C-alpha cells in the first residue's frame, strides 16, 4: 500500500512537471494557477485508469502498438482534463499534438528522475 501511494505521488509530481513544461513552452496552452492542482489531479487519475485499459486493448489487437498507448493515454487525459477543469485550456490542433508529446516526454523524464531524489533522501535519512 505504501509503495502504491509513493508511486501515485511520483506520478502526480511527474504529471505536474509535464503540464507545467507544456504550458510554459506552448502559446496555445494555458493553466490557471489556482486550478493547476485540480488539473493535475484529474489528469493523473484519468491516466492511471486509462493506461491499463489502452495497454490491454493494444496487447489484444496489435502488440506492436503497445508503446503508443502512453501517448494515447496522455491525449485522452488532456481532453478529459480540459473538458472537466476550468484551469486548463488548449487551442489549435498543432498545440494539442505538441502538448501531448511534451507532457508525455516531460512526465516520463520526471518520472525517472524524481524517484532518484526521493530514494537519495530516504537513504540519507536512514544513515543519520
Tab-separated table of C-alpha atoms in Angstrom:
chain	number	residue	atom	x	y	z
A	1	UNK	CA	0.000	0.000	0.000
A	2	UNK	CA	2.816	2.398	0.862
A	3	UNK	CA	4.577	1.615	-2.401
A	4	UNK	CA	1.369	2.354	-4.331
A	5	UNK	CA	0.969	5.724	-2.574
A	6	UNK	CA	4.590	6.634	-3.293
A	7	UNK	CA	4.125	5.640	-6.946
A	8	UNK	CA	1.000	7.788	-7.208
A	9	UNK	CA	2.850	10.680	-5.540
A	10	UNK	CA	5.658	10.389	-8.088
A	11	UNK	CA	3.018	10.231	-10.842
A	12	UNK	CA	1.422	13.449	-9.535
A	13	UNK	CA	4.772	15.250	-9.425
A	14	UNK	CA	5.767	13.978	-12.880
A	15	UNK	CA	2.427	14.985	-14.419
A	16	UNK	CA	2.589	18.399	-12.732
A	17	UNK	CA	6.023	18.943	-14.265
A	18	UNK	CA	4.811	17.705	-17.655
A	19	UNK	CA	1.786	20.011	-17.685
A	20	UNK	CA	3.831	22.980	-16.444
A	21	UNK	CA	6.530	22.483	-19.086
A	22	UNK	CA	3.953	22.190	-21.884
A	23	UNK	CA	2.116	25.316	-20.703
A	24	UNK	CA	5.415	27.183	-20.483
A	25	UNK	CA	6.569	26.123	-23.978
A	26	UNK	CA	3.279	26.374	-25.901
A	27	UNK	CA	1.487	29.660	-26.555
A	28	UNK	CA	-1.834	27.904	-27.173
A	29	UNK	CA	-1.855	26.126	-23.800
A	30	UNK	CA	-2.588	27.830	-20.505
A	31	UNK	CA	-3.013	26.562	-16.971
A	32	UNK	CA	-4.694	28.731	-14.356
A	33	UNK	CA	-2.503	28.874	-11.255
A	34	UNK	CA	-5.306	28.153	-8.792
A	35	UNK	CA	-6.822	25.331	-10.831
A	36	UNK	CA	-3.417	23.796	-11.596
A	37	UNK	CA	-3.703	21.322	-8.706
A	38	UNK	CA	-7.175	20.251	-9.838
A	39	UNK	CA	-5.960	19.838	-13.418
A	40	UNK	CA	-3.002	17.709	-12.265
A	41	UNK	CA	-5.275	15.513	-10.126
A	42	UNK	CA	-7.808	14.997	-12.923
A	43	UNK	CA	-5.091	14.317	-15.487
A	44	UNK	CA	-3.307	11.859	-13.176
A	45	UNK	CA	-6.438	9.933	-12.209
A	46	UNK	CA	-7.555	9.665	-15.838
A	47	UNK	CA	-4.086	8.463	-16.809
A	48	UNK	CA	-3.952	5.898	-14.008
A	49	UNK	CA	-7.322	4.498	-15.068
A	50	UNK	CA	-6.896	4.724	-18.848
A	51	UNK	CA	-3.337	3.382	-19.199
A	52	UNK	CA	-4.123	-0.246	-18.242
A	53	UNK	CA	-7.238	-0.157	-20.445
A	54	UNK	CA	-5.367	1.055	-23.533
A	55	UNK	CA	-2.455	-1.296	-22.878
A	56	UNK	CA	-4.756	-4.329	-22.667
A	57	UNK	CA	-6.507	-3.255	-25.862
A	58	UNK	CA	-3.159	-2.940	-27.629
A	59	UNK	CA	-1.997	-6.333	-26.359
A	60	UNK	CA	-5.142	-7.994	-27.718
A	61	UNK	CA	-5.280	-6.193	-31.043
A	62	UNK	CA	-1.769	-5.250	-32.021
A	63	UNK	CA	1.069	-5.702	-29.558
A	64	UNK	CA	3.310	-3.519	-31.726
A	65	UNK	CA	1.144	-0.553	-30.754
A	66	UNK	CA	1.681	-1.111	-27.019
A	67	UNK	CA	4.346	1.610	-26.810
A	68	UNK	CA	1.976	4.192	-28.266
A	69	UNK	CA	-0.569	3.684	-25.522
A	70	UNK	CA	1.219	6.202	-23.301
A	71	UNK	CA	0.729	8.910	-25.936
A	72	UNK	CA	-2.929	7.959	-26.390
A	73	UNK	CA	-3.404	7.992	-22.620
A	74	UNK	CA	-1.781	11.433	-22.416
A	75	UNK	CA	-4.052	12.774	-25.162
A	76	UNK	CA	-7.179	11.316	-23.525
A	77	UNK	CA	-6.051	12.703	-20.175
A	78	UNK	CA	-5.620	16.168	-21.685
A	79	UNK	CA	-9.006	16.027	-23.422
A	80	UNK	CA	-10.850	14.998	-20.268
A	81	UNK	CA	-8.949	17.490	-18.106
A	82	UNK	CA	-9.765	20.362	-20.478
A	83	UNK	CA	-13.376	19.219	-20.603
A	84	UNK	CA	-13.830	18.829	-16.823
A	85	UNK	CA	-11.490	21.505	-15.461
A	86	UNK	CA	-11.683	25.251	-15.929
A	87	UNK	CA	-7.956	25.597	-15.261
A	88	UNK	CA	-6.529	24.071	-18.435
A	89	UNK	CA	-7.124	25.330	-21.967
A	90	UNK	CA	-5.563	24.118	-25.202
A	91	UNK	CA	-6.349	25.727	-28.541
A	92	UNK	CA	-5.413	24.588	-32.022
A	93	UNK	CA	-4.669	21.159	-33.454
A	94	UNK	CA	-0.905	21.707	-33.535
A	95	UNK	CA	-0.981	22.755	-29.878
A	96	UNK	CA	-2.923	19.606	-28.962
A	97	UNK	CA	-0.359	17.430	-30.738
A	98	UNK	CA	2.619	19.285	-29.286
A	99	UNK	CA	1.066	19.335	-25.795
A	100	UNK	CA	0.527	15.575	-25.930
A	101	UNK	CA	4.141	14.902	-26.855
A	102	UNK	CA	5.619	17.480	-24.452
A	103	UNK	CA	3.509	16.396	-21.464
A	104	UNK	CA	4.274	12.745	-22.178
A	105	UNK	CA	8.029	13.318	-22.561
A	106	UNK	CA	8.407	15.712	-19.614
A	107	UNK	CA	6.333	13.447	-17.338
A	108	UNK	CA	8.347	10.420	-18.480
A	109	UNK	CA	11.647	12.126	-17.693
A	110	UNK	CA	10.355	13.479	-14.387
A	111	UNK	CA	9.012	10.021	-13.520
A	112	UNK	CA	12.517	8.648	-13.976
A	113	UNK	CA	14.359	11.455	-12.161
A	114	UNK	CA	12.048	12.212	-9.208
A	115	UNK	CA	12.381	8.729	-7.636
A	116	UNK	CA	16.163	9.159	-7.659
A	117	UNK	CA	15.847	12.258	-5.474
A	118	UNK	CA	13.298	10.590	-3.206
A	119	UNK	CA	15.462	7.491	-2.871
A	120	UNK	CA	18.533	9.604	-2.157
A	121	UNK	CA	16.674	11.478	0.575
A	122	UNK	CA	15.426	8.236	2.165
A	123	UNK	CA	18.957	6.782	2.165
A	124	UNK	CA	20.378	9.965	3.721
A	125	UNK	CA	17.700	9.934	6.435
A	126	UNK	CA	18.380	6.255	7.152
A	127	UNK	CA	22.095	6.966	7.575
A	128	UNK	CA	21.519	9.760	10.099
